[in-house]
Amino acid sequence: MSEYTLSEIRPTNKRDVRKMDALLEKEGIQRDKNLDYSIGLFDDDYNLVATGSCFKNTLRCMAVDSNHQGEGLLNQVVTHLMDHQYSRGNVELFLYTKCDSAKFFNDLGFYEIARVDGKVVFMENRRTGFSGYLEELKKTAVPGEKIAVVVMNANPFTLGHQYLLEKASAENDAVHVFVVSEDVSLVPFDVRFELVKAGSSHLKNLIYHPTGSYIISNATFPSYFLKDEDLVIQSHAKLDINVFKKIAAALGVNRRYVGEEPFSQVTGIYNRIMKEELDACGVECVIVPRKTDGTEPISASKVRKAIKEGRLEEIRDVVPAATYEFFTSERALPVIETIRNAKEVIHY
């Protein structure tokens, strides 16, 4: 068997990045925009024969040159990426793969969480990871005829988010509120979680949860093996909803509330598919019209834009008091700096 050299492919090494792009393209994959570590296996002539990457606690963009398949190279790539993840403290690992590759990863110790037939499989490296997560959620289940869920990023928490929770609270016996816990937003999770709880503390039938790694964000869902943009959105939505159905069953949930999305095309498509999928399985999907500031729908994107441009006073009328107090405190200075340094704060 031939010997290969394993090397890190750094973003600054344009030659190796071009080789990685060429190999991925040859194998029908487009390099994902969200990568934080990449490696390659090179032969004696410095030809790239296999590659793989990480983003946070996920493995992605793995490919072997078709001329070298059957040599166990993907196994080497995955083993190295897992060792690298463990070395940086990530022990709970996830990957997304095509359906016809799921068995291979199962043989390497990954277990299926959910799938969209013919499109994508979501897997993790713990046999009882998701089932254990569901068992923990069951401990928070409460009795009632109407049990609802709201999932929100709250980047940051606005009067629009508050209105959505108030409506869900008034119309249900209990509401499970999941805050996206991945730190891929401009406002960190610990701040978002704190502001959601502070801004809805007057509602006494809410139960708060971090989403963990199972409710999937746009940032971590891979698009590299789905070429059509609408197909990416649809597959993301269906996979996320297939995971959510299991969460709903664990909590006895029969309703999910979402805000109407007049600004984001991605979220608009997502909401449409969510309503179709959930209604079909007996979970009512309630799409709530956005609260307005008197003229326009309240938007977290517009709040971030005002913060970026130094117009903090303008957010006072569209966020709860706790959110405004945070952003006018010294604690907020690092968050404000992050927002001001961001190239883009409006999400479409």
Short mmCIF file of C-alpha atoms in Angstrom, two decimals:
data_model
loop_
_atom_site.label_atom_id
_atom_site.label_comp_id
_atom_site.label_asym_id
_atom_site.label_seq_id
_atom_site.Cartn_x
_atom_site.Cartn_y
_atom_site.Cartn_z
CA MET A 1 0.00 0.00 0.00
CA SER A 2 1.27 3.47 -0.84
CA GLU A 3 2.47 5.81 1.90
CA TYR A 4 0.84 9.21 2.21
CA THR A 5 1.74 12.34 4.14
CA LEU A 6 -0.96 13.96 6.28
CA SER A 7 -0.75 17.76 6.47
CA GLU A 8 -2.97 20.57 7.67
CA ILE A 9 -4.40 22.70 4.85
CA ARG A 10 -4.38 26.28 6.08
CA PRO A 11 -6.64 28.94 4.50
CA THR A 12 -3.54 31.01 3.72
CA ASN A 13 -1.99 28.19 1.66
CA LYS A 14 -3.72 29.03 -1.62
CA ARG A 15 -2.06 26.19 -3.52
CA ASP A 16 -3.30 23.50 -1.15
CA VAL A 17 -6.74 25.11 -0.89
CA ARG A 18 -7.01 24.97 -4.70
CA LYS A 19 -6.09 21.28 -4.58
CA MET A 20 -8.72 20.65 -1.91
CA ASP A 21 -11.35 22.50 -3.93
CA ALA A 22 -10.43 20.52 -7.05
CA LEU A 23 -10.66 17.16 -5.23
CA LEU A 24 -13.97 18.05 -3.60
CA GLU A 25 -15.40 19.22 -6.92
CA LYS A 26 -14.21 16.06 -8.64
CA GLU A 27 -16.11 14.03 -6.04
CA GLY A 28 -19.25 16.17 -6.38
CA ILE A 29 -18.74 18.32 -3.28
CA GLN A 30 -18.45 22.08 -2.91
CA ARG A 31 -16.23 23.34 -0.08
CA ASP A 32 -18.34 24.51 2.85
CA LYS A 33 -17.93 28.15 3.86
CA ASN A 34 -17.92 27.15 7.54
CA LEU A 35 -14.62 25.31 8.22
CA ASP A 36 -12.11 25.87 11.01
CA TYR A 37 -9.64 23.01 10.37
CA SER A 38 -8.78 21.07 7.21
CA ILE A 39 -6.30 18.32 6.41
CA GLY A 40 -5.11 16.45 3.36
CA LEU A 41 -3.36 13.20 2.52
CA PHE A 42 -0.68 13.79 -0.13
CA ASP A 43 1.26 11.24 -2.21
CA ASP A 44 4.99 11.40 -2.97
CA ASP A 45 4.35 13.80 -5.88
CA TYR A 46 2.31 16.07 -3.57
CA ASN A 47 -0.97 15.18 -5.22
CA LEU A 48 -3.93 15.45 -2.84
CA VAL A 49 -5.64 12.07 -2.58
CA ALA A 50 -7.97 12.61 0.41
CA THR A 51 -9.25 15.47 2.51
CA GLY A 52 -11.53 16.28 5.43
CA SER A 53 -12.45 19.24 7.62
CA CYS A 54 -14.05 20.32 10.89
CA PHE A 55 -16.35 23.14 11.92
CA LYS A 56 -16.79 23.45 15.67
CA ASN A 57 -17.86 19.94 16.79
CA THR A 58 -18.84 18.66 13.33
CA LEU A 59 -16.90 16.74 10.69
CA ARG A 60 -17.48 17.74 7.07
CA CYS A 61 -16.15 18.03 3.51
CA MET A 62 -14.60 14.56 3.51
CA ALA A 63 -13.58 13.06 0.17
CA VAL A 64 -11.19 10.51 -1.34
CA ASP A 65 -9.97 10.65 -4.93
CA SER A 66 -11.90 8.00 -6.86
CA ASN A 67 -8.58 6.57 -8.08
CA HIS A 68 -7.57 5.79 -4.50
CA GLN A 69 -10.80 4.46 -3.02
CA GLY A 70 -10.52 1.10 -1.31
CA GLU A 71 -7.23 2.01 0.38
CA GLY A 72 -8.77 2.94 3.73
CA LEU A 73 -7.94 6.63 3.30
CA LEU A 74 -11.27 7.98 4.49
CA ASN A 75 -10.83 5.95 7.65
CA GLN A 76 -7.47 7.69 8.20
CA VAL A 77 -9.02 11.10 7.58
CA VAL A 78 -11.92 10.53 9.98
CA THR A 79 -9.66 9.06 12.68
CA HIS A 80 -7.35 12.07 12.51
CA LEU A 81 -10.24 14.57 12.57
CA MET A 82 -11.75 12.83 15.60
CA ASP A 83 -8.37 12.89 17.41
CA HIS A 84 -8.07 16.59 16.58
CA GLN A 85 -11.56 17.27 17.92
CA TYR A 86 -10.78 15.40 21.15
CA SER A 87 -7.54 17.39 21.52
CA ARG A 88 -9.50 20.65 21.50
CA GLY A 89 -12.05 19.39 23.99
CA ASN A 90 -14.86 18.38 21.63
CA VAL A 91 -15.94 14.89 22.68
CA GLU A 92 -19.52 15.01 21.37
CA LEU A 93 -19.08 14.91 17.59
CA PHE A 94 -21.60 15.22 14.77
CA LEU A 95 -21.55 14.79 11.02
CA TYR A 96 -23.88 15.01 8.06
CA THR A 97 -23.50 12.61 5.18
CA LYS A 98 -25.24 11.32 2.11
CA CYS A 99 -27.60 8.44 2.78
CA ASP A 100 -25.45 5.94 0.87
CA SER A 101 -22.45 6.77 3.12
CA ALA A 102 -24.23 6.35 6.45
CA LYS A 103 -23.28 2.67 6.87
CA PHE A 104 -19.59 3.49 6.46
CA PHE A 105 -19.73 6.05 9.26
CA ASN A 106 -21.79 3.69 11.38
CA ASP A 107 -18.93 1.19 11.09
CA LEU A 108 -16.59 3.94 12.36
CA GLY A 109 -18.70 4.45 15.49
CA PHE A 110 -21.27 7.05 14.42
CA TYR A 111 -24.99 6.61 15.09
CA GLU A 112 -27.97 7.99 13.21
CA ILE A 113 -30.07 10.71 14.82
CA ALA A 114 -32.38 11.53 11.90
CA ARG A 115 -32.45 11.55 8.12
CA VAL A 116 -34.17 12.95 5.07
CA ASP A 117 -34.50 10.01 2.71
CA GLY A 118 -32.38 10.34 -0.38
CA LYS A 119 -30.74 13.55 0.84
CA VAL A 120 -28.91 13.63 4.16
CA VAL A 121 -28.29 11.74 7.42
CA PHE A 122 -27.45 13.45 10.73
CA MET A 123 -25.13 11.30 12.92
CA GLU A 124 -23.25 11.50 16.24
CA ASN A 125 -20.45 9.54 17.89
CA ARG A 126 -22.42 8.59 21.00
CA ARG A 127 -24.74 5.59 20.92
CA THR A 128 -27.09 7.04 23.54
CA GLY A 129 -26.43 10.75 22.96
CA PHE A 130 -29.77 11.76 21.50
CA SER A 131 -31.79 9.18 23.44
CA GLY A 132 -30.16 10.46 26.65
CA TYR A 133 -31.03 14.03 25.65
CA LEU A 134 -34.66 12.99 25.16
CA GLU A 135 -34.72 11.24 28.54
CA GLU A 136 -33.52 14.43 30.23
CA LEU A 137 -36.18 16.46 28.41
CA LYS A 138 -38.88 14.05 29.58
CA LYS A 139 -38.08 15.08 33.16
CA THR A 140 -39.30 18.61 32.32
CA ALA A 141 -42.58 17.47 30.73
CA VAL A 142 -45.72 18.83 32.38
CA PRO A 143 -49.37 17.75 32.09
CA GLY A 144 -51.86 19.74 30.07
CA GLU A 145 -54.10 19.64 27.02
CA LYS A 146 -52.13 22.33 25.19
CA ILE A 147 -48.36 22.11 25.41
CA ALA A 148 -46.36 24.32 23.06
CA VAL A 149 -42.78 24.88 21.94
CA VAL A 150 -41.03 28.03 20.76
CA VAL A 151 -37.51 27.84 19.32
CA MET A 152 -35.67 31.14 19.03
CA ASN A 153 -32.19 32.50 18.46
CA ALA A 154 -33.04 35.91 20.03
CA ASN A 155 -29.99 37.67 18.64
CA PRO A 156 -30.87 39.79 20.65
CA PHE A 157 -34.24 39.41 22.42
CA THR A 158 -36.71 42.02 21.15
CA LEU A 159 -40.32 43.02 21.84
CA GLY A 160 -41.16 40.85 18.84
CA HIS A 161 -39.76 37.77 20.57
CA GLN A 162 -41.52 38.81 23.78
CA TYR A 163 -44.84 39.16 21.93
CA LEU A 164 -44.45 35.66 20.46
CA LEU A 165 -43.86 34.19 23.93
CA GLU A 166 -46.76 36.16 25.42
CA LYS A 167 -49.14 34.83 22.79
CA ALA A 168 -47.94 31.24 23.22
CA SER A 169 -48.14 31.59 27.01
CA ALA A 170 -51.71 32.92 26.91
CA GLU A 171 -52.96 30.17 24.59
CA ASN A 172 -51.35 27.12 26.22
CA ASP A 173 -51.01 25.34 29.54
CA ALA A 174 -47.20 25.35 29.26
CA VAL A 175 -44.59 26.51 26.77
CA HIS A 176 -41.14 24.98 26.33
CA VAL A 177 -38.78 27.72 25.14
CA PHE A 178 -35.64 26.52 23.35
CA VAL A 179 -32.87 29.07 22.83
CA VAL A 180 -30.33 28.15 20.15
CA SER A 181 -27.21 27.40 22.15
CA GLU A 182 -24.61 27.32 19.38
CA ASP A 183 -22.34 30.33 19.65
CA VAL A 184 -22.50 31.29 15.99
CA SER A 185 -24.46 34.49 16.62
CA LEU A 186 -23.16 38.00 17.24
CA VAL A 187 -24.72 37.93 20.70
CA PRO A 188 -23.27 35.03 22.75
CA PHE A 189 -25.55 32.25 23.99
CA ASP A 190 -25.19 33.03 27.69
CA VAL A 191 -26.33 36.62 27.06
CA ARG A 192 -29.19 35.57 24.76
CA PHE A 193 -30.41 32.96 27.25
CA GLU A 194 -30.25 35.48 30.12
CA LEU A 195 -32.16 38.16 28.16
CA VAL A 196 -34.86 35.71 27.02
CA LYS A 197 -35.51 34.69 30.62
CA ALA A 198 -35.37 38.27 31.93
CA GLY A 199 -37.64 39.61 29.19
CA SER A 200 -40.28 36.92 29.74
CA SER A 201 -40.07 36.54 33.52
CA HIS A 202 -43.63 37.86 33.86
CA LEU A 203 -44.91 34.72 32.10
CA LYS A 204 -45.20 31.93 34.65
CA ASN A 205 -45.81 28.89 32.43
CA LEU A 206 -42.55 28.94 30.46
CA ILE A 207 -39.88 26.23 30.72
CA TYR A 208 -36.48 27.21 29.33
CA HIS A 209 -33.99 24.97 27.52
CA PRO A 210 -30.76 25.35 25.58
CA THR A 211 -31.09 23.54 22.26
CA GLY A 212 -27.77 21.73 22.60
CA SER A 213 -26.50 20.29 19.32
CA TYR A 214 -29.73 18.67 18.17
CA ILE A 215 -31.77 21.60 16.91
CA ILE A 216 -29.75 22.62 13.89
CA SER A 217 -28.77 26.14 12.95
CA ASN A 218 -28.18 27.52 9.48
CA ALA A 219 -24.51 27.93 10.38
CA THR A 220 -23.91 24.29 11.19
CA PHE A 221 -26.11 22.68 8.57
CA PRO A 222 -23.83 21.71 5.68
CA SER A 223 -24.67 22.71 2.13
CA TYR A 224 -21.62 21.28 0.44
CA PHE A 225 -23.24 18.21 -1.10
CA LEU A 226 -26.59 19.77 -1.97
CA LYS A 227 -26.14 22.01 -4.99
CA ASP A 228 -29.52 23.75 -5.25
CA GLU A 229 -30.01 26.51 -2.67
CA ASP A 230 -33.71 25.81 -2.19
CA LEU A 231 -32.89 22.11 -1.79
CA VAL A 232 -30.42 23.01 0.97
CA ILE A 233 -33.08 25.02 2.83
CA GLN A 234 -35.71 22.30 2.34
CA SER A 235 -33.37 19.51 3.47
CA HIS A 236 -32.29 21.54 6.50
CA ALA A 237 -35.91 22.18 7.42
CA LYS A 238 -37.00 18.56 6.99
CA LEU A 239 -34.03 17.21 8.94
CA ASP A 240 -34.53 19.71 11.74
CA ILE A 241 -38.24 18.90 11.86
CA ASN A 242 -37.56 15.14 11.95
CA VAL A 243 -35.40 15.77 15.02
CA PHE A 244 -38.03 18.10 16.49
CA LYS A 245 -40.80 15.48 16.11
CA LYS A 246 -38.89 13.24 18.54
CA ILE A 247 -38.42 16.14 20.95
CA ALA A 248 -42.12 16.96 20.73
CA ALA A 249 -43.04 13.37 21.51
CA ALA A 250 -40.75 13.37 24.57
CA LEU A 251 -42.38 16.54 25.93
CA GLY A 252 -45.97 15.77 24.93
CA VAL A 253 -46.00 18.85 22.70
CA ASN A 254 -48.89 19.42 20.31
CA ARG A 255 -48.15 22.98 19.12
CA ARG A 256 -45.14 24.91 17.81
CA TYR A 257 -45.22 28.70 17.55
CA VAL A 258 -43.09 30.57 15.02
CA GLY A 259 -42.91 34.20 14.05
CA GLU A 260 -43.98 35.23 10.57
CA GLU A 261 -40.88 36.07 8.54
CA PRO A 262 -41.28 39.02 6.16
CA PHE A 263 -37.53 39.68 5.79
CA SER A 264 -35.67 36.35 5.51
CA GLN A 265 -36.32 34.23 2.43
CA VAL A 266 -34.59 31.29 4.11
CA THR A 267 -36.80 31.42 7.21
CA GLY A 268 -39.90 31.95 5.07
CA ILE A 269 -39.27 28.71 3.15
CA TYR A 270 -38.36 26.96 6.41
CA ASN A 271 -41.64 28.02 8.06
CA ARG A 272 -43.70 26.85 5.09
CA ILE A 273 -42.14 23.39 5.13
CA MET A 274 -42.38 23.23 8.92
CA LYS A 275 -46.10 23.90 8.83
CA GLU A 276 -46.66 21.21 6.17
CA GLU A 277 -44.57 18.61 8.01
CA LEU A 278 -45.90 19.29 11.51
CA ASP A 279 -49.55 19.57 10.52
CA ALA A 280 -49.18 16.16 8.83
CA CYS A 281 -48.01 14.53 12.07
CA GLY A 282 -50.59 16.12 14.36
CA VAL A 283 -48.52 18.98 15.77
CA GLU A 284 -50.18 22.32 15.03
CA CYS A 285 -47.81 24.93 13.62
CA VAL A 286 -48.96 28.41 14.61
CA ILE A 287 -47.39 31.19 12.53
CA VAL A 288 -47.78 34.47 14.42
CA PRO A 289 -47.75 37.82 12.56
CA ARG A 290 -44.83 40.01 13.59
CA LYS A 291 -45.32 42.71 16.21
CA THR A 292 -44.65 46.14 14.69
CA ASP A 293 -43.08 49.30 16.03
CA GLY A 294 -46.09 51.18 14.67
CA THR A 295 -44.94 51.18 11.07
CA GLU A 296 -42.68 48.16 10.42
CA PRO A 297 -42.24 44.66 11.89
CA ILE A 298 -39.75 44.57 14.77
CA SER A 299 -36.56 42.84 13.69
CA ALA A 300 -33.48 41.67 15.59
CA SER A 301 -31.51 42.42 12.42
CA LYS A 302 -32.55 46.07 12.61
CA VAL A 303 -31.60 46.16 16.30
CA ARG A 304 -28.14 44.82 15.43
CA LYS A 305 -27.84 47.40 12.64
CA ALA A 306 -28.65 50.24 15.05
CA ILE A 307 -26.07 48.92 17.52
CA LYS A 308 -23.47 48.60 14.76
CA GLU A 309 -24.05 52.19 13.73
CA GLY A 310 -23.90 53.53 17.28
CA ARG A 311 -27.61 54.40 17.49
CA LEU A 312 -28.29 52.66 20.80
CA GLU A 313 -31.06 55.06 21.85
CA GLU A 314 -33.13 53.91 18.87
CA ILE A 315 -33.45 50.35 20.19
CA ARG A 316 -35.12 51.45 23.45
CA ASP A 317 -38.64 51.26 21.99
CA VAL A 318 -38.26 47.86 20.30
CA VAL A 319 -36.59 45.75 23.00
CA PRO A 320 -37.61 44.83 26.57
CA ALA A 321 -36.12 46.87 29.40
CA ALA A 322 -33.69 44.07 30.30
CA THR A 323 -32.26 44.02 26.77
CA TYR A 324 -31.84 47.80 26.69
CA GLU A 325 -30.27 47.83 30.15
CA PHE A 326 -27.77 45.19 29.07
CA PHE A 327 -26.69 47.02 25.91
CA THR A 328 -26.21 50.26 27.83
CA SER A 329 -24.07 48.56 30.50
CA GLU A 330 -20.32 47.95 30.64
CA ARG A 331 -20.96 44.20 30.35
CA ALA A 332 -22.17 44.74 26.80
CA LEU A 333 -19.01 46.45 25.54
CA PRO A 334 -17.40 43.24 24.12
CA VAL A 335 -20.69 42.27 22.45
CA ILE A 336 -21.15 45.75 20.97
CA GLU A 337 -17.57 45.64 19.69
CA THR A 338 -18.27 42.29 17.99
CA ILE A 339 -21.40 43.67 16.33
CA ARG A 340 -19.61 46.84 15.18
CA ASN A 341 -16.76 44.80 13.69
CA ALA A 342 -19.09 42.39 11.86
CA LYS A 343 -19.20 42.79 8.08
CA GLU A 344 -22.89 41.88 7.94
CA VAL A 345 -25.56 42.14 10.63
CA ILE A 346 -28.68 41.75 8.45
CA HIS A 347 -29.75 38.19 7.74
CA TYR A 348 -31.66 37.31 4.59
#
